[in-house]
mmCIF file of C-alpha atoms in Angstrom:
data_model
loop_
_atom_site.group_PDB
_atom_site.id
_atom_site.type_symbol
_atom_site.label_atom_id
_atom_site.label_comp_id
_atom_site.label_asym_id
_atom_site.label_seq_id
_atom_site.Cartn_x
_atom_site.Cartn_y
_atom_site.Cartn_z
ATOM 1 C CA MET A 141 -62.706 196.307 93.661
ATOM 2 C CA SER A 142 -61.430 196.196 97.034
ATOM 3 C CA THR A 143 -59.001 193.529 98.102
ATOM 4 C CA GLN A 144 -61.163 192.661 100.982
ATOM 5 C CA ILE A 145 -64.811 191.265 100.154
ATOM 6 C CA PRO A 146 -66.487 190.160 103.220
ATOM 7 C CA GLY A 147 -66.942 186.133 102.938
ATOM 8 C CA LEU A 148 -64.241 185.883 100.210
ATOM 9 C CA GLU A 149 -60.669 184.980 100.436
ATOM 10 C CA ILE A 150 -57.747 185.022 98.245
ATOM 11 C CA SER A 151 -56.228 181.778 97.427
ATOM 12 C CA HIS A 152 -53.717 180.388 95.270
ATOM 13 C CA GLY A 153 -54.797 179.264 91.880
ATOM 14 C CA ILE A 154 -54.072 177.765 88.376
ATOM 15 C CA ARG A 155 -55.560 179.140 85.333
ATOM 16 C CA VAL A 156 -55.779 176.488 82.710
ATOM 17 C CA ARG A 157 -56.128 177.634 78.949
ATOM 18 C CA ARG A 158 -57.597 175.245 76.365
ATOM 19 C CA GLU A 159 -57.702 176.648 73.094
ATOM 20 C CA GLU A 160 -60.946 179.257 73.397
ATOM 21 C CA VAL A 161 -61.772 177.643 76.974
ATOM 22 C CA THR A 162 -60.260 178.832 80.179
ATOM 23 C CA GLU A 163 -60.586 177.009 83.763
ATOM 24 C CA TYR A 164 -59.741 178.248 87.247
ATOM 25 C CA LEU A 165 -58.538 175.657 89.848
ATOM 26 C CA ALA A 166 -57.878 176.860 93.281
ATOM 27 C CA TYR A 167 -55.556 175.022 95.853
ATOM 28 C CA VAL A 168 -54.594 175.388 99.649
ATOM 29 C CA ASP A 169 -50.579 174.655 99.691
ATOM 30 C CA GLU A 170 -47.909 173.345 97.231
ATOM 31 C CA ARG A 171 -48.891 169.748 97.977
ATOM 32 C CA THR A 172 -52.461 170.065 96.577
ATOM 33 C CA ARG A 173 -51.169 172.228 93.713
ATOM 34 C CA ASP A 174 -49.067 169.191 92.513
ATOM 35 C CA GLU A 175 -52.138 166.667 93.149
ATOM 36 C CA VAL A 176 -54.069 169.359 90.900
ATOM 37 C CA LEU A 177 -51.064 169.476 88.112
ATOM 38 C CA GLN A 178 -50.833 165.626 87.981
ATOM 39 C CA SER A 179 -54.482 165.227 87.679
ATOM 40 C CA LEU A 180 -54.461 167.317 84.382
ATOM 41 C CA GLU A 181 -52.916 165.236 81.371
ATOM 42 C CA PRO A 182 -50.493 167.334 79.370
ATOM 43 C CA LYS A 183 -51.749 168.103 75.735
ATOM 44 C CA SER A 184 -50.632 170.373 73.278
ATOM 45 C CA GLY A 185 -52.212 173.662 73.260
ATOM 46 C CA VAL A 186 -53.028 173.564 77.108
ATOM 47 C CA THR A 187 -51.102 176.070 79.119
ATOM 48 C CA PHE A 188 -50.832 176.522 82.925
ATOM 49 C CA GLU A 189 -50.403 179.893 84.796
ATOM 50 C CA SER A 190 -50.212 180.475 88.498
ATOM 51 C CA CYS A 191 -52.414 183.100 89.748
ATOM 52 C CA ARG A 192 -54.627 184.300 92.852
ATOM 53 C CA LEU A 193 -58.123 183.726 92.960
ATOM 54 C CA TRP A 194 -61.063 184.801 95.020
ATOM 55 C CA THR A 195 -62.657 181.758 96.697
ATOM 56 C CA GLY A 196 -65.476 181.556 99.260
ATOM 57 C CA LYS A 197 -69.248 182.626 99.331
ATOM 58 C CA PRO A 198 -69.422 186.390 99.591
ATOM 59 C CA GLN A 199 -71.583 188.473 102.002
ATOM 60 C CA THR A 200 -73.655 190.609 99.405
ATOM 61 C CA GLU A 201 -75.284 192.986 101.728
ATOM 62 C CA LEU A 202 -78.636 191.282 100.259
ATOM 63 C CA ALA A 203 -79.382 189.328 103.488
ATOM 64 C CA THR A 204 -82.285 187.193 101.916
ATOM 65 C CA PHE A 205 -79.967 186.524 98.877
ATOM 66 C CA ASP A 206 -76.889 185.581 101.007
ATOM 67 C CA ARG A 207 -79.701 183.272 103.468
ATOM 68 C CA GLN A 208 -80.818 181.404 100.613
ATOM 69 C CA SER A 209 -77.467 181.005 98.717
ATOM 70 C CA GLU A 210 -76.296 177.295 98.715
ATOM 71 C CA TYR A 211 -73.384 177.609 96.018
ATOM 72 C CA LEU A 212 -72.063 180.410 93.923
ATOM 73 C CA GLY A 213 -69.593 179.771 91.259
ATOM 74 C CA MET A 214 -68.386 179.474 87.452
ATOM 75 C CA GLY A 215 -69.939 177.050 85.302
ATOM 76 C CA ASN A 216 -73.603 175.335 85.191
ATOM 77 C CA VAL A 217 -75.262 175.965 88.505
ATOM 78 C CA TRP A 218 -79.068 175.179 89.050
ATOM 79 C CA GLY A 219 -79.562 176.350 92.801
ATOM 80 C CA THR A 220 -81.866 178.739 94.399
ATOM 81 C CA THR A 221 -79.902 182.121 94.246
ATOM 82 C CA GLN A 222 -77.732 181.227 91.039
ATOM 83 C CA PHE A 223 -79.165 179.551 87.922
ATOM 84 C CA SER A 224 -76.183 179.356 85.314
ATOM 85 C CA ASN A 225 -75.802 177.511 82.037
ATOM 86 C CA CYS A 226 -73.598 176.817 79.020
ATOM 87 C CA LEU A 227 -74.892 178.931 75.870
ATOM 88 C CA ARG A 228 -73.141 176.888 72.899
ATOM 89 C CA SER A 229 -72.253 179.229 70.014
ATOM 90 C CA THR A 230 -74.298 180.377 67.203
ATOM 91 C CA GLN A 231 -71.924 178.310 64.731
ATOM 92 C CA GLU A 232 -72.447 174.912 66.712
ATOM 93 C CA GLN A 233 -74.805 172.468 65.227
ATOM 94 C CA THR A 234 -73.494 168.660 66.540
ATOM 95 C CA CYS A 235 -74.661 167.464 69.905
ATOM 96 C CA ASN A 236 -74.316 163.911 70.923
ATOM 97 C CA GLY A 237 -73.562 162.824 67.510
ATOM 98 C CA PHE A 238 -76.557 164.321 65.982
ATOM 99 C CA GLU A 239 -76.737 167.262 63.696
ATOM 100 C CA PHE A 240 -78.949 170.329 64.048
ATOM 101 C CA ASP A 241 -80.201 173.333 62.217
ATOM 102 C CA PRO A 242 -77.735 176.300 62.282
ATOM 103 C CA GLN A 243 -78.354 178.111 65.781
ATOM 104 C CA ALA A 244 -80.873 175.338 67.219
ATOM 105 C CA LEU A 245 -78.694 174.356 69.795
ATOM 106 C CA PHE A 246 -77.620 178.065 70.761
ATOM 107 C CA MET A 247 -81.681 178.829 71.075
ATOM 108 C CA SER A 248 -82.220 175.891 73.088
ATOM 109 C CA ASP A 249 -79.680 176.948 75.695
ATOM 110 C CA VAL A 250 -81.210 180.506 75.523
ATOM 111 C CA GLY A 251 -84.704 178.851 75.961
ATOM 112 C CA THR A 252 -83.724 176.955 79.069
ATOM 113 C CA MET A 253 -82.334 180.526 80.769
ATOM 114 C CA CYS A 254 -85.743 182.715 79.436
ATOM 115 C CA CYS A 255 -88.143 179.842 81.073
ATOM 116 C CA THR A 256 -86.442 179.793 84.677
ATOM 117 C CA LYS A 257 -87.776 181.808 87.161
ATOM 118 C CA GLY A 258 -86.680 185.550 86.549
ATOM 119 C CA GLY A 259 -84.754 184.777 83.720
ATOM 120 C CA ARG A 260 -87.111 185.905 80.604
ATOM 121 C CA GLY A 261 -86.391 189.776 80.889
ATOM 122 C CA VAL A 262 -82.856 189.324 81.680
ATOM 123 C CA PHE A 263 -81.728 187.020 78.761
ATOM 124 C CA SER A 264 -84.412 187.927 76.032
ATOM 125 C CA TYR A 265 -81.630 189.810 74.232
ATOM 126 C CA LEU A 266 -80.014 186.763 73.343
ATOM 127 C CA HIS A 267 -82.678 185.858 70.656
ATOM 128 C CA GLN A 268 -81.121 188.781 68.975
ATOM 129 C CA LEU A 269 -77.956 187.045 68.374
ATOM 130 C CA ALA A 270 -79.550 184.333 65.901
ATOM 131 C CA LYS A 271 -80.785 186.770 63.611
ATOM 132 C CA PRO A 272 -78.799 186.930 60.345
ATOM 133 C CA GLU A 273 -77.500 190.327 60.624
ATOM 134 C CA SER A 274 -75.823 189.636 64.110
ATOM 135 C CA ALA A 275 -72.336 188.733 64.566
ATOM 136 C CA GLY A 276 -73.527 186.098 66.438
ATOM 137 C CA PHE A 277 -72.438 184.516 69.794
ATOM 138 C CA PRO A 278 -68.829 182.608 70.254
ATOM 139 C CA GLY A 279 -70.248 180.321 73.169
ATOM 140 C CA GLY A 280 -70.010 180.808 76.981
ATOM 141 C CA TRP A 281 -72.259 181.067 80.275
ATOM 142 C CA ALA A 282 -75.088 182.823 81.057
ATOM 143 C CA TYR A 283 -75.644 183.504 84.895
ATOM 144 C CA LEU A 284 -79.031 184.629 86.726
ATOM 145 C CA PHE A 285 -78.862 185.806 90.025
ATOM 146 C CA ARG A 286 -82.038 186.147 92.075
ATOM 147 C CA TYR A 287 -83.878 185.109 95.225
ATOM 148 C CA PHE A 288 -87.316 184.476 96.643
ATOM 149 C CA ASP A 289 -89.805 186.684 98.527
ATOM 150 C CA GLY A 290 -92.236 185.576 100.929
ATOM 151 C CA ARG A 291 -94.821 184.741 98.311
ATOM 152 C CA LYS A 292 -92.004 182.625 96.551
ATOM 153 C CA ALA A 293 -92.065 185.173 93.808
ATOM 154 C CA PRO A 294 -88.212 185.682 91.866
ATOM 155 C CA VAL A 295 -86.538 188.918 93.088
ATOM 156 C CA VAL A 296 -83.911 189.559 90.184
ATOM 157 C CA VAL A 297 -80.680 190.791 91.391
ATOM 158 C CA GLY A 298 -79.055 190.711 87.852
ATOM 159 C CA GLY A 299 -77.443 188.716 85.339
ATOM 160 C CA LEU A 300 -73.909 188.111 83.574
ATOM 161 C CA VAL A 301 -72.970 186.821 80.291
ATOM 162 C CA THR A 302 -69.486 185.561 79.498
ATOM 163 C CA ASP A 303 -67.564 183.871 76.879
ATOM 164 C CA ARG A 304 -65.746 180.683 77.235
ATOM 165 C CA ARG A 305 -62.911 182.339 78.876
ATOM 166 C CA HIS A 306 -65.040 183.937 81.502
ATOM 167 C CA GLN A 307 -64.535 187.485 79.958
ATOM 168 C CA LEU A 308 -67.651 189.545 80.408
ATOM 169 C CA ILE A 309 -69.886 190.080 77.513
ATOM 170 C CA ARG A 310 -72.650 191.764 79.112
ATOM 171 C CA ARG A 311 -73.699 192.601 82.345
ATOM 172 C CA VAL A 312 -77.892 193.198 83.018
ATOM 173 C CA ASP A 313 -78.634 195.293 86.082
ATOM 174 C CA ARG A 314 -82.345 195.374 87.219
ATOM 175 C CA GLU A 315 -82.858 198.971 85.803
ATOM 176 C CA ASP A 316 -82.011 197.621 82.353
ATOM 177 C CA ILE A 317 -84.864 195.411 82.154
ATOM 178 C CA GLY A 318 -87.566 197.925 83.471
ATOM 179 C CA LEU A 319 -87.112 197.006 87.301
ATOM 180 C CA ARG A 320 -86.671 199.255 90.152
ATOM 181 C CA ALA A 321 -83.175 200.280 90.546
ATOM 182 C CA SER A 322 -81.406 198.950 93.719
ATOM 183 C CA GLY A 323 -77.952 199.866 94.850
ATOM 184 C CA LYS A 324 -77.769 196.811 96.995
ATOM 185 C CA ALA A 325 -78.694 194.755 93.881
ATOM 186 C CA ARG A 326 -75.681 196.548 92.065
ATOM 187 C CA HIS A 327 -73.091 196.209 94.809
ATOM 188 C CA ALA A 328 -74.051 192.547 95.034
ATOM 189 C CA LEU A 329 -73.835 192.015 91.211
ATOM 190 C CA ASP A 330 -70.369 193.603 91.274
ATOM 191 C CA VAL A 331 -69.182 191.127 93.994
ATOM 192 C CA LEU A 332 -70.579 188.266 91.942
ATOM 193 C CA GLU A 333 -68.579 189.221 89.104
ATOM 194 C CA CYS A 334 -65.551 188.522 91.171
ATOM 195 C CA LEU A 335 -66.697 184.830 91.457
ATOM 196 C CA VAL A 336 -67.717 183.743 87.538
ATOM 197 C CA THR A 337 -65.901 186.050 85.329
ATOM 198 C CA GLU A 338 -62.334 186.565 84.757
ATOM 199 C CA ARG A 339 -62.565 189.157 87.491
ATOM 200 C CA ARG A 340 -61.980 186.097 89.795
ATOM 201 C CA VAL A 341 -58.170 186.307 89.369
ATOM 202 C CA VAL A 342 -56.768 189.027 92.073
ATOM 203 C CA ASN A 343 -54.313 191.224 90.346
#
């Protein structure tokens, strides 16, 4: 990926690792970096690393997508052009002090992604991960990128599924789900990977 992406800039950052979870924090200068570090309670098993991060709102070359975008980024986002949600692991059974059947929490999260406009085709494959012969899912995030045409119908750009460290597990392009291939959509998904996966770190 080029070191120049329209709409994005390279910022100083901190990579925070807590067991299987990774978080990326951007800062402007040493003062704001120190404020960020002071706000984080030191705990065993937590490591901090300096890094450089992509920040900002990219220009993807999909004019309608760019115009409709309010916010793009890692984690849970329920917006017009990005709908993303946590996917609990297929092994998790406890939520808010209640016990659930095996895989029920994972399937609930999958249902949320499949029910959103444009999401059914992109994430239907996740149902296969709950089958007994499957290796399962470790937990992470699902990302749907789309925009809406003049008839308010969703136009799918693509989807991404990552683990809790934001490592890409699966990328879903339009042609993967039987939609007409689009070079612009493929390029847009390349750029969006730089905001929501480990590719956010600039080497």
